[in-house]
XYZ file of C-alpha atoms in Angstrom:
483
model
C 230.463 -44.396 17.400
C 226.721 -45.404 17.304
C 227.041 -46.612 20.879
C 228.064 -43.250 21.869
C 225.225 -41.793 20.067
C 222.888 -44.342 21.743
C 224.419 -43.334 25.198
C 223.623 -39.676 24.420
C 220.103 -40.578 23.445
C 219.638 -42.395 26.638
C 220.959 -39.487 28.490
C 218.450 -37.204 26.720
C 215.670 -39.660 27.772
C 216.811 -39.227 31.392
C 216.923 -35.553 31.111
C 213.497 -35.544 29.555
C 211.986 -37.730 32.397
C 213.634 -35.435 34.890
C 212.050 -32.409 33.143
C 208.670 -34.069 33.245
C 209.166 -34.807 36.929
C 210.055 -31.354 37.657
C 207.181 -29.937 35.743
C 204.772 -32.261 37.527
C 206.077 -31.291 40.867
C 205.725 -27.639 39.888
C 202.173 -28.337 39.099
C 201.748 -29.217 42.869
C 204.204 -26.984 44.413
C 203.494 -23.908 42.097
C 199.942 -23.239 43.506
C 201.241 -23.769 46.992
C 204.109 -21.123 46.436
C 201.348 -18.570 44.903
C 198.915 -19.385 48.018
C 201.896 -18.846 50.325
C 202.631 -15.452 48.522
C 198.823 -14.373 48.864
C 198.800 -15.500 52.488
C 201.997 -13.442 53.348
C 200.691 -10.429 51.322
C 197.232 -10.322 52.787
C 198.142 -10.504 56.428
C 197.779 -6.841 58.016
C 201.315 -6.074 58.532
C 203.286 -2.839 58.009
C 205.991 -4.954 56.302
C 203.465 -5.741 53.520
C 204.138 -2.496 51.445
C 201.260 -2.814 48.879
C 198.418 -4.247 50.808
C 199.274 -2.512 54.072
C 199.093 0.795 52.263
C 195.874 -0.178 50.467
C 194.297 -0.948 53.835
C 195.667 2.010 55.723
C 195.328 4.960 53.195
C 192.916 3.316 50.807
C 194.492 5.185 47.908
C 191.657 3.999 45.414
C 189.590 7.058 44.279
C 186.324 6.785 46.191
C 183.256 8.790 45.584
C 179.868 9.532 47.035
C 177.180 10.520 44.796
C 174.062 11.999 46.213
C 170.486 12.088 44.689
C 167.857 14.106 46.098
C 164.172 13.608 45.544
C 162.772 17.206 44.952
C 159.081 17.466 46.208
C 156.992 18.769 43.305
C 153.678 19.191 45.170
C 154.184 19.914 48.846
C 150.746 21.768 49.215
C 148.963 19.092 47.802
C 150.839 16.394 50.073
C 149.565 18.390 52.949
C 145.904 17.997 51.672
C 146.465 14.194 51.571
C 147.299 13.718 47.898
C 150.065 11.353 46.626
C 153.620 12.904 46.809
C 155.232 13.599 43.429
C 159.079 13.553 43.331
C 161.747 14.136 40.744
C 165.419 12.955 41.204
C 168.010 15.442 41.033
C 171.697 14.873 40.923
C 174.102 13.307 40.997
C 175.947 15.697 43.467
C 179.279 13.961 43.524
C 181.836 14.233 46.434
C 185.417 12.726 46.320
C 185.719 10.779 49.489
C 189.102 10.639 51.444
C 189.574 7.868 53.858
C 192.485 7.477 56.261
C 193.066 5.252 59.215
C 194.495 6.571 62.258
C 195.425 5.517 65.978
C 196.658 2.345 64.492
C 197.591 0.032 67.224
C 198.683 -3.645 66.947
C 197.770 -6.003 69.982
C 199.140 -9.295 71.334
C 195.911 -11.383 70.248
C 196.570 -10.858 66.575
C 194.324 -7.925 66.236
C 194.739 -4.220 65.269
C 192.449 -1.311 66.338
C 192.039 1.875 64.409
C 189.631 4.724 63.754
C 188.770 5.660 60.171
C 188.430 9.300 59.324
C 186.502 10.364 56.271
C 186.186 13.791 54.707
C 184.315 14.817 51.525
C 185.255 17.347 48.665
C 182.636 18.558 46.142
C 183.468 17.417 42.563
C 181.725 19.738 40.097
C 183.047 18.236 36.961
C 181.347 14.867 37.828
C 178.027 16.421 39.234
C 174.826 17.439 37.475
C 174.360 20.788 39.175
C 176.106 22.553 41.945
C 175.895 22.751 45.800
C 173.769 25.941 45.495
C 170.848 24.086 43.572
C 167.743 24.592 45.566
C 165.541 21.452 46.396
C 162.437 20.826 48.544
C 162.473 17.764 50.786
C 160.320 16.879 53.780
C 161.407 18.685 56.980
C 162.685 15.897 59.263
C 162.737 18.056 62.384
C 159.033 18.658 61.960
C 157.413 15.688 60.345
C 159.875 13.058 62.032
C 159.239 14.880 65.425
C 155.567 14.662 64.830
C 155.566 10.890 64.549
C 157.821 10.537 67.398
C 155.289 12.668 69.656
C 152.156 11.172 68.473
C 151.494 9.319 71.825
C 152.308 12.443 74.008
C 149.361 14.216 75.463
C 147.378 16.519 73.095
C 148.307 19.593 75.129
C 152.010 18.781 74.681
C 151.517 18.272 70.961
C 149.896 21.585 70.690
C 152.896 23.272 72.603
C 155.167 21.624 70.143
C 153.274 22.740 67.180
C 153.477 26.305 68.746
C 157.135 25.888 69.081
C 157.618 25.039 65.461
C 155.659 28.046 64.455
C 157.818 30.335 66.746
C 160.874 29.158 64.888
C 159.092 29.386 61.531
C 159.726 25.605 60.918
C 157.289 24.115 58.192
C 156.610 20.564 57.080
C 158.827 21.004 54.075
C 162.310 22.598 53.599
C 163.459 24.438 50.543
C 167.149 24.901 50.751
C 170.446 24.533 48.836
C 172.062 21.039 48.372
C 175.018 22.417 50.377
C 172.819 23.382 53.288
C 170.872 20.194 53.264
C 173.976 18.112 53.228
C 176.298 19.780 55.657
C 173.880 21.929 57.650
C 171.938 25.035 57.932
C 171.433 27.523 60.755
C 168.159 26.704 62.754
C 166.639 28.486 65.617
C 164.835 25.250 66.565
C 168.111 23.267 66.596
C 169.853 25.865 68.756
C 166.649 25.766 70.897
C 166.645 21.910 71.282
C 170.235 21.697 71.779
C 169.987 24.086 74.714
C 166.908 22.822 76.383
C 166.900 19.129 75.370
C 170.547 17.992 75.027
C 171.192 14.629 73.237
C 167.787 14.837 71.385
C 169.430 15.575 68.195
C 172.428 13.539 66.809
C 174.612 16.601 66.273
C 175.011 19.978 67.950
C 175.221 23.099 65.818
C 173.987 23.142 62.325
C 171.453 20.506 61.048
C 172.433 18.622 57.992
C 171.678 15.168 56.656
C 175.185 14.267 56.359
C 176.779 16.728 58.890
C 177.943 13.703 61.029
C 179.697 12.261 58.002
C 182.213 14.962 57.179
C 185.635 14.957 59.074
C 184.256 12.333 61.376
C 185.230 8.589 62.037
C 183.174 5.467 62.060
C 183.990 4.405 65.478
C 186.871 2.410 67.088
C 187.414 -0.774 65.026
C 189.294 -3.795 66.393
C 189.918 -6.401 63.649
C 191.912 -9.461 63.199
C 195.306 -9.267 61.372
C 195.168 -12.813 60.021
C 198.692 -13.555 61.420
C 197.468 -16.574 63.314
C 194.855 -17.640 60.976
C 194.429 -16.135 57.502
C 190.812 -16.948 57.386
C 190.105 -14.415 60.128
C 192.030 -11.520 58.388
C 189.912 -8.262 58.436
C 187.129 -9.823 60.517
C 185.839 -7.509 63.256
C 186.662 -8.524 66.658
C 184.879 -5.584 68.386
C 183.468 -2.002 67.574
C 183.593 0.799 70.088
C 184.469 -1.898 72.462
C 181.318 -3.884 71.869
C 181.247 -7.404 70.446
C 177.576 -7.093 69.902
C 174.911 -4.307 69.497
C 171.944 -3.522 71.545
C 169.873 -1.594 68.829
C 168.020 -4.762 67.852
C 165.445 -7.407 69.374
C 167.458 -10.735 68.834
C 170.926 -11.846 69.449
C 171.424 -12.837 65.878
C 170.482 -9.390 64.666
C 172.697 -7.859 67.207
C 175.840 -9.717 66.074
C 178.625 -7.841 64.683
C 179.484 -10.153 61.691
C 182.158 -10.119 59.041
C 184.732 -7.627 58.235
C 184.839 -3.789 58.254
C 183.675 -3.696 54.597
C 186.729 -2.848 52.788
C 188.611 -6.275 52.385
C 187.816 -9.870 53.119
C 189.838 -13.078 53.869
C 191.317 -14.636 50.658
C 190.674 -17.931 48.847
C 186.946 -17.436 48.306
C 184.709 -19.838 46.683
C 181.157 -19.269 44.979
C 179.694 -20.565 48.316
C 181.672 -17.837 50.315
C 179.314 -14.928 51.408
C 180.604 -11.347 52.139
C 179.543 -10.421 55.643
C 180.378 -6.850 56.871
C 179.356 -4.515 59.702
C 178.104 -1.066 58.641
C 177.970 1.453 61.555
C 175.855 3.700 59.208
C 173.232 0.878 58.885
C 173.894 0.055 62.558
C 174.004 -3.587 61.769
C 175.818 -6.259 59.966
C 174.932 -6.908 56.229
C 175.745 -9.957 53.973
C 176.264 -9.949 50.102
C 175.904 -13.262 48.179
C 177.717 -14.550 44.943
C 175.792 -13.662 41.724
C 178.277 -14.158 38.850
C 181.787 -14.388 37.664
C 183.394 -11.674 35.543
C 186.721 -9.950 34.484
C 187.729 -6.369 35.136
C 190.932 -5.373 33.081
C 192.326 -8.920 32.913
C 191.729 -9.785 36.531
C 189.233 -12.465 37.200
C 186.438 -11.475 39.880
C 183.218 -12.613 41.662
C 180.291 -10.312 41.657
C 178.439 -10.035 44.975
C 174.997 -8.438 45.442
C 172.439 -7.834 48.247
C 170.156 -10.864 48.429
C 166.364 -10.149 48.288
C 166.131 -10.976 52.181
C 168.485 -8.219 53.135
C 165.803 -5.722 54.078
C 162.793 -8.166 54.034
C 160.364 -7.905 56.841
C 160.013 -10.527 59.614
C 156.955 -12.132 57.824
C 158.770 -12.774 54.616
C 161.990 -13.774 56.244
C 161.813 -14.866 59.779
C 165.539 -14.330 60.739
C 164.895 -10.529 60.164
C 162.041 -10.410 62.931
C 164.698 -8.891 65.223
C 164.995 -5.870 63.043
C 161.260 -4.998 63.620
C 158.837 -3.306 64.236
C 158.552 -3.810 60.382
C 156.711 -2.245 57.652
C 156.708 -3.725 54.063
C 159.609 -5.692 52.934
C 162.466 -3.682 51.591
C 162.616 -1.274 54.538
C 164.936 -1.360 57.330
C 163.659 0.472 60.398
C 166.829 2.393 61.984
C 164.876 4.449 64.397
C 166.434 2.493 67.286
C 169.969 3.920 66.378
C 168.726 7.288 65.234
C 167.385 8.917 68.086
C 164.151 7.169 67.460
C 163.244 9.488 64.588
C 161.170 7.485 61.989
C 163.836 6.981 59.486
C 164.016 3.813 57.098
C 166.792 2.637 54.991
C 166.026 0.867 51.604
C 167.610 0.339 48.175
C 167.203 3.292 45.875
C 163.811 3.865 44.279
C 162.548 0.840 46.428
C 164.293 -1.558 44.373
C 163.785 -5.217 45.573
C 161.029 -4.055 48.077
C 157.296 -4.682 47.982
C 156.032 -3.086 44.940
C 153.167 -1.493 47.097
C 155.757 1.103 48.083
C 155.845 2.473 44.494
C 152.160 3.038 44.550
C 152.393 5.564 47.379
C 154.783 8.083 45.567
C 154.898 9.327 41.923
C 158.279 9.463 40.276
C 160.077 6.327 41.053
C 161.479 3.638 38.520
C 163.637 0.928 40.060
C 166.248 -1.121 38.132
C 169.169 -3.200 39.047
C 171.614 -1.627 36.770
C 171.160 1.834 38.512
C 169.781 0.961 41.908
C 171.338 -2.490 42.841
C 174.513 -2.659 45.085
C 177.351 -4.637 44.267
C 181.117 -5.679 45.149
C 183.323 -7.187 42.474
C 186.074 -8.979 44.388
C 189.238 -10.942 43.515
C 188.366 -14.215 45.035
C 192.026 -15.301 45.640
C 192.892 -12.359 47.619
C 189.673 -10.934 49.109
C 190.573 -7.604 47.615
C 187.596 -5.680 46.039
C 188.229 -4.276 42.529
C 185.019 -2.394 41.966
C 182.536 -1.414 44.643
C 179.089 0.378 44.554
C 177.140 0.503 47.663
C 173.728 2.311 47.103
C 171.254 3.102 49.936
C 168.246 5.316 50.240
C 167.035 7.379 53.174
C 163.323 7.470 53.789
C 161.108 9.336 56.307
C 157.771 7.846 57.646
C 155.243 10.627 57.528
C 151.587 10.952 58.662
C 148.997 13.301 59.973
C 149.260 13.789 63.711
C 146.550 15.543 65.434
C 147.455 18.525 67.490
C 150.606 19.249 65.225
C 148.895 21.271 62.459
C 152.061 21.364 60.400
C 151.269 17.777 59.222
C 147.837 18.914 57.738
C 146.242 15.962 56.167
C 149.251 14.044 55.015
C 148.451 10.434 54.193
C 150.573 7.707 55.731
C 153.559 7.340 53.435
C 157.186 6.128 53.580
C 158.731 9.253 51.818
C 162.026 8.886 49.876
C 164.241 11.789 50.742
C 167.571 11.068 49.030
C 169.670 8.163 47.964
C 173.344 7.889 47.827
C 176.029 5.635 46.253
C 179.607 5.221 47.651
C 181.814 3.712 44.750
C 185.364 3.256 43.964
C 187.642 0.946 41.817
C 191.226 -0.050 41.674
C 193.063 1.776 39.008
C 196.436 3.096 37.929
C 199.744 1.750 39.586
C 197.864 -0.217 42.149
C 196.027 -2.227 39.494
C 199.237 -2.589 37.453
C 201.020 -4.115 40.492
C 197.958 -6.128 41.242
C 197.669 -7.487 37.808
C 201.488 -8.497 37.729
C 201.704 -10.044 41.048
C 198.325 -11.875 40.959
C 197.506 -12.563 37.211
C 200.711 -12.497 35.245
C 203.273 -14.369 37.690
C 200.667 -17.242 38.450
C 200.029 -17.296 34.680
C 203.838 -17.530 33.843
C 204.214 -20.129 36.577
C 201.432 -22.251 35.090
C 203.048 -21.813 31.554
C 206.332 -22.853 33.034
C 205.139 -25.980 34.677
C 203.274 -27.129 31.685
C 206.100 -26.003 29.299
C 208.457 -28.187 31.521
C 206.090 -31.129 31.031
C 205.772 -30.671 27.379
C 209.412 -30.075 26.951
C 210.284 -33.238 28.792
C 207.810 -35.344 26.837
C 208.950 -33.958 23.627
C 212.581 -34.697 24.634
C 211.852 -38.282 25.858
C 209.947 -39.056 22.454
C 212.778 -37.630 20.319
C 215.445 -39.145 22.232
C 213.689 -42.596 22.065
C 213.199 -42.352 18.388
C 216.778 -41.516 17.957
C 217.972 -44.212 20.305
C 215.775 -46.775 18.439
C 217.363 -45.622 15.084
C 220.880 -45.846 16.343
C 220.152 -49.335 17.745
C 218.598 -50.398 14.307
C 221.576 -48.887 12.482
C 223.968 -50.639 14.694
C 222.299 -53.947 14.047
C 222.399 -53.394 10.108
C 226.280 -52.871 9.886
C 227.989 -55.577 7.425
C 229.767 -58.414 9.472
C 233.386 -59.017 8.393
C 235.015 -62.398 9.232
C 238.548 -61.437 10.309
C 239.772 -65.168 10.969
C 238.966 -66.460 7.546
C 241.880 -65.697 5.145
C 241.839 -66.720 1.446
C 245.257 -67.165 -0.318
C 245.604 -68.071 -3.867
């Protein structure tokens, strides 16, 4: 009987060993299975229901919040005094993004155009689109700087044209008009006699080109041949490099289209992306780890060098002519108008810029840009891209509208494009990429622990049975004792 028990115990030891082996194999194979699933799901392929829908229609709620710098002392500015501004807003718009003309190509790329449209969200805004604000008149003050090297007589003629169309140095208009366009006799005149001078025909608005428009023809890698290339831009509008800047490095179209990145990121990985609105590639760097609703993430932020000038950061020399650090001169891709991009409130910029304007107070919490990304899949969970639009203003002789304006980089508005994964997408994401790997990990260690426990218990029982067998009384059957 005990030998049977002993055999059963040995059987259990074997089962235990096999369970440990299975658990150990699972520790190596498990991550490979998960990685394989990630690769399958992150390739741009219409058969990947979840990620393809996320990429194609971006079902995440996306918002654009706009803050205007209302000019408080326009008359004093014309006398050469320091501008005073107050921030107004946010005026919040729901952004709808949709990819169209999607075409897959033989060389593992897919081309598309991305259309965007904006809808005002009164409940999220502080104020309405009929709020009235005063900002510098880009058509007048921007044109003045552009024309300062033309003959004096031409400048006088331009000034007379401004007066004919009643265009002054500052505009007091509703938020809706400034955003999406207002009727201007000057704009009509310029479009008729100098076609191509202005970015848009018809009404003149700061975001007129944004609404119901597309960001150009993107051609990106699907990742089918190499997952490390997924979402990377192959060409934009048929170009593999730009011509706006002065060095090949600055003209490169680097990284992705700015919505998703290749999977399997480490803390050394950077987030490069091409922004048609900034007319250049930008690159974010790792800042810290974090968690959003149970999902692990890496936070990426703009390095201080992003808008540094060529003196402070040599590789940026190609983006010059530069002014102070913290400003990107985008005149070369904005019809030569003296427009500069920066972080809001001149965050991370040369502090001297704050001395030229009253009413700014930068801080990282409100004005820094960031992307929170799930490092294993390269899918952003929470995004906040914040940029400011500035106009370079100065006195230009012959154009009397400029009065005695002191030379200044004048903030006009800043905007934030933000969105985060929520609802059913977040649930699916959480299940597939957090719960399943955790269950798998629990299983592999569970098998090892169960196996070890089985081996230990079975070994102890086996020893006990052996000991009991040795202790059984010995009966001599051959020795018979008769009386």
